[in-house]
């Protein structure tokens, strides 16, 4: 019993000296940098008008180690590039055809602007209505089908 008690006292003493021997780490001083925020250019595609590309970043500051850098970026090919490749809009359904202008329009609301891009809140786009044709009567299609059936029966 005495041996167990001495072993327990020895272990407790060892643990307390180990904890006492640890020095508390002083808090790291936060580095105050006089560097400004990064300002990024628009993404410039490597080939064509969408896909992978690069953008240039710059910042100011007397003691900044790095004041310019290049970053890889991507312009999705399905975005409406006429409103800026870094502006994503949610569009409504196409409106009715305006017979005076032969155009239909729809409005888009800004969904997302990448890298602090300067985007319009709402945009409107137009497109031609397409051919305004009268629907063909269904009778002619029925006659063609009946004629084909009779040809098959004769063969």
mmCIF file of C-alpha atoms in Angstrom:
data_model
loop_
_atom_site.group_PDB
_atom_site.id
_atom_site.type_symbol
_atom_site.label_atom_id
_atom_site.label_comp_id
_atom_site.label_asym_id
_atom_site.label_seq_id
_atom_site.Cartn_x
_atom_site.Cartn_y
_atom_site.Cartn_z
ATOM 1 C CA UNK A 1 0.000 0.000 0.000
ATOM 2 C CA UNK A 2 2.848 2.372 0.903
ATOM 3 C CA UNK A 3 4.594 1.663 -2.395
ATOM 4 C CA UNK A 4 1.415 2.517 -4.335
ATOM 5 C CA UNK A 5 0.943 5.703 -2.351
ATOM 6 C CA UNK A 6 4.550 6.777 -2.980
ATOM 7 C CA UNK A 7 4.194 6.011 -6.708
ATOM 8 C CA UNK A 8 1.037 8.122 -6.878
ATOM 9 C CA UNK A 9 2.735 11.036 -5.067
ATOM 10 C CA UNK A 10 5.738 10.760 -7.399
ATOM 11 C CA UNK A 11 3.517 10.825 -10.520
ATOM 12 C CA UNK A 12 1.566 13.862 -9.265
ATOM 13 C CA UNK A 13 4.809 15.675 -8.474
ATOM 14 C CA UNK A 14 6.193 14.906 -11.925
ATOM 15 C CA UNK A 15 3.056 16.171 -13.658
ATOM 16 C CA UNK A 16 2.966 19.415 -11.664
ATOM 17 C CA UNK A 17 6.663 20.164 -12.369
ATOM 18 C CA UNK A 18 6.120 19.468 -16.079
ATOM 19 C CA UNK A 19 3.219 21.935 -16.190
ATOM 20 C CA UNK A 20 5.168 24.492 -14.179
ATOM 21 C CA UNK A 21 8.141 24.125 -16.524
ATOM 22 C CA UNK A 22 6.055 25.076 -19.527
ATOM 23 C CA UNK A 23 6.301 28.706 -20.283
ATOM 24 C CA UNK A 24 3.219 30.437 -21.495
ATOM 25 C CA UNK A 25 3.710 31.547 -25.032
ATOM 26 C CA UNK A 26 3.517 35.281 -25.314
ATOM 27 C CA UNK A 27 0.788 36.382 -27.698
ATOM 28 C CA UNK A 28 2.092 36.975 -31.140
ATOM 29 C CA UNK A 29 2.137 40.607 -31.947
ATOM 30 C CA UNK A 30 -0.178 41.246 -34.822
ATOM 31 C CA UNK A 31 1.716 42.721 -37.687
ATOM 32 C CA UNK A 32 0.309 46.062 -38.586
ATOM 33 C CA UNK A 33 0.911 46.532 -42.237
ATOM 34 C CA UNK A 34 0.732 49.841 -44.006
ATOM 35 C CA UNK A 35 -0.188 47.963 -47.178
ATOM 36 C CA UNK A 36 -3.505 48.853 -48.741
ATOM 37 C CA UNK A 37 -6.179 46.433 -49.905
ATOM 38 C CA UNK A 38 -5.627 44.595 -53.161
ATOM 39 C CA UNK A 39 -7.336 46.230 -56.131
ATOM 40 C CA UNK A 40 -8.040 43.748 -58.930
ATOM 41 C CA UNK A 41 -8.451 44.371 -62.631
ATOM 42 C CA UNK A 42 -11.106 42.558 -64.633
ATOM 43 C CA UNK A 43 -10.378 39.008 -65.712
ATOM 44 C CA UNK A 44 -8.793 38.880 -69.167
ATOM 45 C CA UNK A 45 -9.346 35.538 -70.944
ATOM 46 C CA UNK A 46 -6.315 33.806 -72.403
ATOM 47 C CA UNK A 47 -8.216 32.746 -75.549
ATOM 48 C CA UNK A 48 -11.485 34.106 -76.916
ATOM 49 C CA UNK A 49 -13.920 35.961 -74.696
ATOM 50 C CA UNK A 50 -14.464 33.387 -71.933
ATOM 51 C CA UNK A 51 -12.709 30.560 -70.109
ATOM 52 C CA UNK A 52 -9.407 30.653 -68.208
ATOM 53 C CA UNK A 53 -7.516 33.925 -67.914
ATOM 54 C CA UNK A 54 -5.604 36.204 -65.560
ATOM 55 C CA UNK A 55 -6.157 39.406 -63.593
ATOM 56 C CA UNK A 56 -3.657 41.885 -62.210
ATOM 57 C CA UNK A 57 -3.711 42.995 -58.587
ATOM 58 C CA UNK A 58 -2.044 46.089 -57.148
ATOM 59 C CA UNK A 59 -1.779 47.656 -53.711
ATOM 60 C CA UNK A 60 0.057 50.584 -52.211
ATOM 61 C CA UNK A 61 2.237 50.966 -49.153
ATOM 62 C CA UNK A 62 5.757 52.120 -48.359
ATOM 63 C CA UNK A 63 6.877 48.861 -46.696
ATOM 64 C CA UNK A 64 4.901 46.361 -48.753
ATOM 65 C CA UNK A 65 7.028 43.488 -49.974
ATOM 66 C CA UNK A 66 4.636 42.815 -52.839
ATOM 67 C CA UNK A 67 2.725 45.592 -54.610
ATOM 68 C CA UNK A 68 1.627 43.717 -57.760
ATOM 69 C CA UNK A 69 0.652 40.155 -58.480
ATOM 70 C CA UNK A 70 -1.143 38.105 -61.118
ATOM 71 C CA UNK A 71 -3.967 35.736 -60.286
ATOM 72 C CA UNK A 72 -5.629 33.037 -62.372
ATOM 73 C CA UNK A 73 -9.334 33.549 -63.003
ATOM 74 C CA UNK A 74 -12.166 32.138 -65.082
ATOM 75 C CA UNK A 75 -14.969 33.770 -67.016
ATOM 76 C CA UNK A 76 -17.945 31.425 -67.386
ATOM 77 C CA UNK A 77 -18.878 31.092 -71.044
ATOM 78 C CA UNK A 78 -22.629 31.182 -70.379
ATOM 79 C CA UNK A 79 -22.660 34.621 -68.735
ATOM 80 C CA UNK A 80 -24.045 37.665 -70.531
ATOM 81 C CA UNK A 81 -20.735 39.291 -71.362
ATOM 82 C CA UNK A 82 -22.328 42.461 -72.710
ATOM 83 C CA UNK A 83 -22.971 43.503 -69.089
ATOM 84 C CA UNK A 84 -19.456 42.726 -67.890
ATOM 85 C CA UNK A 85 -17.867 39.327 -67.607
ATOM 86 C CA UNK A 86 -17.812 39.543 -63.811
ATOM 87 C CA UNK A 87 -21.470 40.446 -63.340
ATOM 88 C CA UNK A 88 -24.019 37.632 -63.028
ATOM 89 C CA UNK A 89 -27.716 38.394 -63.499
ATOM 90 C CA UNK A 90 -30.919 36.479 -62.831
ATOM 91 C CA UNK A 91 -33.231 37.050 -65.797
ATOM 92 C CA UNK A 92 -37.005 36.965 -65.953
ATOM 93 C CA UNK A 93 -38.876 35.196 -68.734
ATOM 94 C CA UNK A 94 -39.004 36.834 -72.166
ATOM 95 C CA UNK A 95 -41.867 39.283 -72.571
ATOM 96 C CA UNK A 96 -44.403 39.353 -75.385
ATOM 97 C CA UNK A 97 -43.312 40.459 -78.832
ATOM 98 C CA UNK A 98 -43.697 44.187 -79.479
ATOM 99 C CA UNK A 99 -45.184 44.272 -82.971
ATOM 100 C CA UNK A 100 -43.987 47.863 -83.515
ATOM 101 C CA UNK A 101 -40.306 47.041 -82.926
ATOM 102 C CA UNK A 102 -40.419 43.268 -83.649
ATOM 103 C CA UNK A 103 -38.429 42.774 -80.414
ATOM 104 C CA UNK A 104 -39.077 41.027 -77.137
ATOM 105 C CA UNK A 105 -37.316 42.071 -73.927
ATOM 106 C CA UNK A 106 -36.521 40.807 -70.468
ATOM 107 C CA UNK A 107 -34.982 42.264 -67.332
ATOM 108 C CA UNK A 108 -32.185 40.857 -65.199
ATOM 109 C CA UNK A 109 -31.399 41.634 -61.573
ATOM 110 C CA UNK A 110 -27.829 41.508 -60.284
ATOM 111 C CA UNK A 111 -27.189 38.138 -58.678
ATOM 112 C CA UNK A 112 -23.444 38.301 -58.058
ATOM 113 C CA UNK A 113 -20.490 40.597 -58.777
ATOM 114 C CA UNK A 114 -17.076 38.961 -58.743
ATOM 115 C CA UNK A 115 -14.036 40.739 -57.281
ATOM 116 C CA UNK A 116 -15.868 43.947 -56.432
ATOM 117 C CA UNK A 117 -16.792 44.525 -60.062
ATOM 118 C CA UNK A 118 -18.827 47.642 -60.803
ATOM 119 C CA UNK A 119 -22.139 46.164 -62.026
ATOM 120 C CA UNK A 120 -25.521 47.665 -62.835
ATOM 121 C CA UNK A 121 -28.282 46.606 -60.418
ATOM 122 C CA UNK A 122 -30.723 45.819 -63.252
ATOM 123 C CA UNK A 123 -30.241 45.354 -66.983
ATOM 124 C CA UNK A 124 -32.631 44.931 -69.902
ATOM 125 C CA UNK A 125 -31.916 42.963 -73.057
ATOM 126 C CA UNK A 126 -33.855 42.641 -76.300
ATOM 127 C CA UNK A 127 -33.865 40.173 -79.135
ATOM 128 C CA UNK A 128 -35.800 39.767 -82.361
ATOM 129 C CA UNK A 129 -39.130 38.035 -82.024
ATOM 130 C CA UNK A 130 -38.382 35.607 -84.810
ATOM 131 C CA UNK A 131 -40.641 34.753 -87.708
ATOM 132 C CA UNK A 132 -44.270 35.518 -87.161
ATOM 133 C CA UNK A 133 -45.872 32.822 -89.278
ATOM 134 C CA UNK A 134 -49.374 31.532 -89.392
ATOM 135 C CA UNK A 135 -49.755 27.968 -88.176
ATOM 136 C CA UNK A 136 -50.282 25.469 -90.996
ATOM 137 C CA UNK A 137 -53.616 23.702 -91.020
ATOM 138 C CA UNK A 138 -53.479 20.226 -89.533
ATOM 139 C CA UNK A 139 -55.465 18.734 -92.429
ATOM 140 C CA UNK A 140 -52.477 18.798 -94.783
ATOM 141 C CA UNK A 141 -50.389 16.761 -92.305
ATOM 142 C CA UNK A 142 -53.201 14.222 -91.950
ATOM 143 C CA UNK A 143 -53.483 13.848 -95.733
ATOM 144 C CA UNK A 144 -49.701 13.268 -96.014
ATOM 145 C CA UNK A 145 -49.811 10.587 -93.315
ATOM 146 C CA UNK A 146 -52.793 8.854 -94.963
ATOM 147 C CA UNK A 147 -51.020 8.949 -98.317
ATOM 148 C CA UNK A 148 -47.893 7.341 -96.834
ATOM 149 C CA UNK A 149 -50.017 4.606 -95.217
ATOM 150 C CA UNK A 150 -51.653 3.801 -98.561
ATOM 151 C CA UNK A 151 -48.238 3.684 -100.265
ATOM 152 C CA UNK A 152 -46.975 1.201 -97.690
ATOM 153 C CA UNK A 153 -50.050 -0.988 -98.162
ATOM 154 C CA UNK A 154 -49.517 -1.042 -101.925
ATOM 155 C CA UNK A 155 -45.877 -2.077 -101.561
#
